[in-house]
C-alpha atoms as one frame of an Amber mdcrd trajectory, in Angstrom:
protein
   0.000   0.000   0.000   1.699   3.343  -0.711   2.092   5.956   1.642  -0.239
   9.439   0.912   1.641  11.982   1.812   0.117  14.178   4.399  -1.286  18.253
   3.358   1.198  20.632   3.219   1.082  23.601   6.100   1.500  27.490   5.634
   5.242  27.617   5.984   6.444  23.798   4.716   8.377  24.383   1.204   6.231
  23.495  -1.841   2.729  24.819  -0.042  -0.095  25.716  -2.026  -2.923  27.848
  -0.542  -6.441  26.250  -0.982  -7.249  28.702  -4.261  -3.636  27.017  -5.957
  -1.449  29.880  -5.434   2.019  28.714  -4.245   4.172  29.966  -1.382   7.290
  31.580  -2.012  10.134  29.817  -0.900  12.520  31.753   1.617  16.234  31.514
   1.609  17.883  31.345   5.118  21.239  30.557   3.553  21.761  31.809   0.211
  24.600  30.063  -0.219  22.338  26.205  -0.351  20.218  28.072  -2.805  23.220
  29.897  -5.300  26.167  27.596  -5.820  28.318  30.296  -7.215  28.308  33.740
  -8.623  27.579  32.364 -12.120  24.250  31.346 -10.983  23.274  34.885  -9.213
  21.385  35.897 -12.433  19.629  33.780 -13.298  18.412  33.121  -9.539  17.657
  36.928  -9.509  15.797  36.982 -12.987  13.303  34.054 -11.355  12.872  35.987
  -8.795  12.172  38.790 -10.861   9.560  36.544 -12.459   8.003  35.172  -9.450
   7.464  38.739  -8.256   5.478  40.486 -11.245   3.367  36.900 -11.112   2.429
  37.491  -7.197   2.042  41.185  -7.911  -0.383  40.196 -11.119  -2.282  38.014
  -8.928  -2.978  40.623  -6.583  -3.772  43.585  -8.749  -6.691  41.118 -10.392
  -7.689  40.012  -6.908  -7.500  43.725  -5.434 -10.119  44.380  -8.348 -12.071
  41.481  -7.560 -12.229  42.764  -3.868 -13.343  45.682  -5.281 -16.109  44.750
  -7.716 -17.503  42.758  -4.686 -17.687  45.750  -2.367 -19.647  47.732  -4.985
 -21.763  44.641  -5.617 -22.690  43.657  -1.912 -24.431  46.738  -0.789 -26.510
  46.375  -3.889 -27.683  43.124  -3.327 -28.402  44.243  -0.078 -30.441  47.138
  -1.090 -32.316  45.106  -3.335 -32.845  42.183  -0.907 -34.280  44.719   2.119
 -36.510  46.360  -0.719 -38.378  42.723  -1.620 -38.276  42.086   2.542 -39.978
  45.225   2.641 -42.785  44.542  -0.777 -43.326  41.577   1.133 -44.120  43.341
   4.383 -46.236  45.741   3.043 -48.255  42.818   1.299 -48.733  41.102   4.253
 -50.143  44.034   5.928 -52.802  44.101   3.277 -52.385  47.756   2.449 -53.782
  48.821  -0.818 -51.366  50.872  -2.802 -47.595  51.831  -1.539 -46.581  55.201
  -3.452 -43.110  55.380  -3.101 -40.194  57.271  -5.425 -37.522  55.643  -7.183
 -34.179  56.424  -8.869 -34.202  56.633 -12.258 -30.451  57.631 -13.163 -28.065
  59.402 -10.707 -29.993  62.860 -10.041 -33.232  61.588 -11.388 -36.172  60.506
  -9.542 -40.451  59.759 -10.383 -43.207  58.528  -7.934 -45.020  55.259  -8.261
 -47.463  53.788  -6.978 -47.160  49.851  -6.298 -49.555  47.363  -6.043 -49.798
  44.175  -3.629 -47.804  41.484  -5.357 -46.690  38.063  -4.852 -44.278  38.741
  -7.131 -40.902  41.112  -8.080 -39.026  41.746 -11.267 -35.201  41.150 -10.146
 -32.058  42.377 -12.693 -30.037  39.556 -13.309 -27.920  41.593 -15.607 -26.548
  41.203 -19.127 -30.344  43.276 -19.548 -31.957  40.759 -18.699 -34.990  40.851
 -15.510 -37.010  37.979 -14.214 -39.821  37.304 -12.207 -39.973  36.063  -9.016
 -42.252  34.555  -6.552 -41.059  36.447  -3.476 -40.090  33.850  -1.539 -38.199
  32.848  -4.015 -36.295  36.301  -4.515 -35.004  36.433  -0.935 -33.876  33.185
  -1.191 -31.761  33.506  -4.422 -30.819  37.372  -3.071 -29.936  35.723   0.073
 -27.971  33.049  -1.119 -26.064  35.412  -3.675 -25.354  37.882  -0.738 -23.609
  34.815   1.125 -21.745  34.157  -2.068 -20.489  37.415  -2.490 -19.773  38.116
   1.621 -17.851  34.461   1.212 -16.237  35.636  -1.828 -15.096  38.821  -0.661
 -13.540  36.566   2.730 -11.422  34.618   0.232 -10.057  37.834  -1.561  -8.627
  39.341   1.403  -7.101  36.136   2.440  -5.596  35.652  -0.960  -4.404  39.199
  -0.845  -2.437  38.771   2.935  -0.864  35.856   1.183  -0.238  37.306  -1.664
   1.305  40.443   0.257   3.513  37.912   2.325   4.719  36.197  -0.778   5.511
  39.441  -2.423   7.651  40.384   0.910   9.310  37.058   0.922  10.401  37.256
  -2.881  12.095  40.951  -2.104  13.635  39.821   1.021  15.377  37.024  -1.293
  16.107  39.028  -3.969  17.710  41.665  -1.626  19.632  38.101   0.207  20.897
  37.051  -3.275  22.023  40.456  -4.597  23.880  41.271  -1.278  25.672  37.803
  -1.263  26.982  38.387  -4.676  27.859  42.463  -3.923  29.756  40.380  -0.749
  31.364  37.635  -2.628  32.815  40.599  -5.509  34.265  42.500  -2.749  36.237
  39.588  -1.228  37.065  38.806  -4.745  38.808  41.886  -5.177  40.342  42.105
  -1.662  41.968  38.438  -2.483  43.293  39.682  -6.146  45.250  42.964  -4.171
């Protein structure tokens, strides 16, 4: 029977964070990672590498982060308005009058009839109608979605800053090995 190896942990070399995006590997002794000073550039050029990825990877997940903070109070908004349709038609009042935004600076009155049922945006112009019941629910589950989604975007983004850290900190441990090793080159040449 063959051994499974056990999950990698935060920290162990070769970890992989549950979204796929690998840790960073961080040199305590440069000198087991670069061999000799022929190696220095291309160790600093992956490094190079490995830092514009992490620094991709956050940018899109920084605008991620953001598109879900815009989209959250929205659904929000639009969920407390159906809890509050539904209120209103359980209080069997006739007609709500209410005003609306239209655009930005742009408002009109209406009056609403009880309903059992909303029009919802799903976007891409497209609206649907729902039994009510059946609105919160979906707006409900799609404001979990988007609270959870938002939670995984800020982890991703502290690991993502932590990589990014680790990678200078190595780049900065290789470069000042090498500027070390040249000087005691030229100290053992006079």
């Amino acid at each position: 029977m063959a051994a499974s190896s056990a999950p990698k942990m935060p920290g162990q070399p070769g970890y992989v964070n549950p979204r796929g995006i690998p840790q960073a590997p961080f040199i305590e002794v440069v000198e087991d990672y670069v061999r000799n000073r022929d190696q220095v550039q291309s160790v600093l050029q992956s490094f190079q590498e490995m830092l514009s990825k992490y620094k991709y990877m956050e940018m899109s997940t920084l605008r991620r982060a953001a598109g879900l903070q815009e989209k959250i109070p929205d659904i929000q908004n639009t969920l407390d308005s159906v809890l509050f349709l539904d209120s209103k038609r359980n209080a069997d009042e006739s007609t709500l009058t209410t005003t609306y935004e239209l655009n930005d600076t742009l408002y009109a009155k209406a009056n609403i009839n009880p309903s059992d049922t909303v029009y919802l945006w799903l976007g891409a112009n497209v609206m649907l109608e729902y039994p009510i019941a059946e609105a919160t629910d979906l707006l409900t589950s799609k404001l979990h979605a988007a609270k959870e989604s938002l939670k995984t975007c800020q982890e991703d983004l502290e690991f993502l800053r932590e990589n990014i850290t680790t990678v200078e900190v190595n780049t900065a441990r290789v470069y000042n090995w090498d500027v070390q090793r040249r000087r005691e080159e030229k100290q053992l040449v006079r």
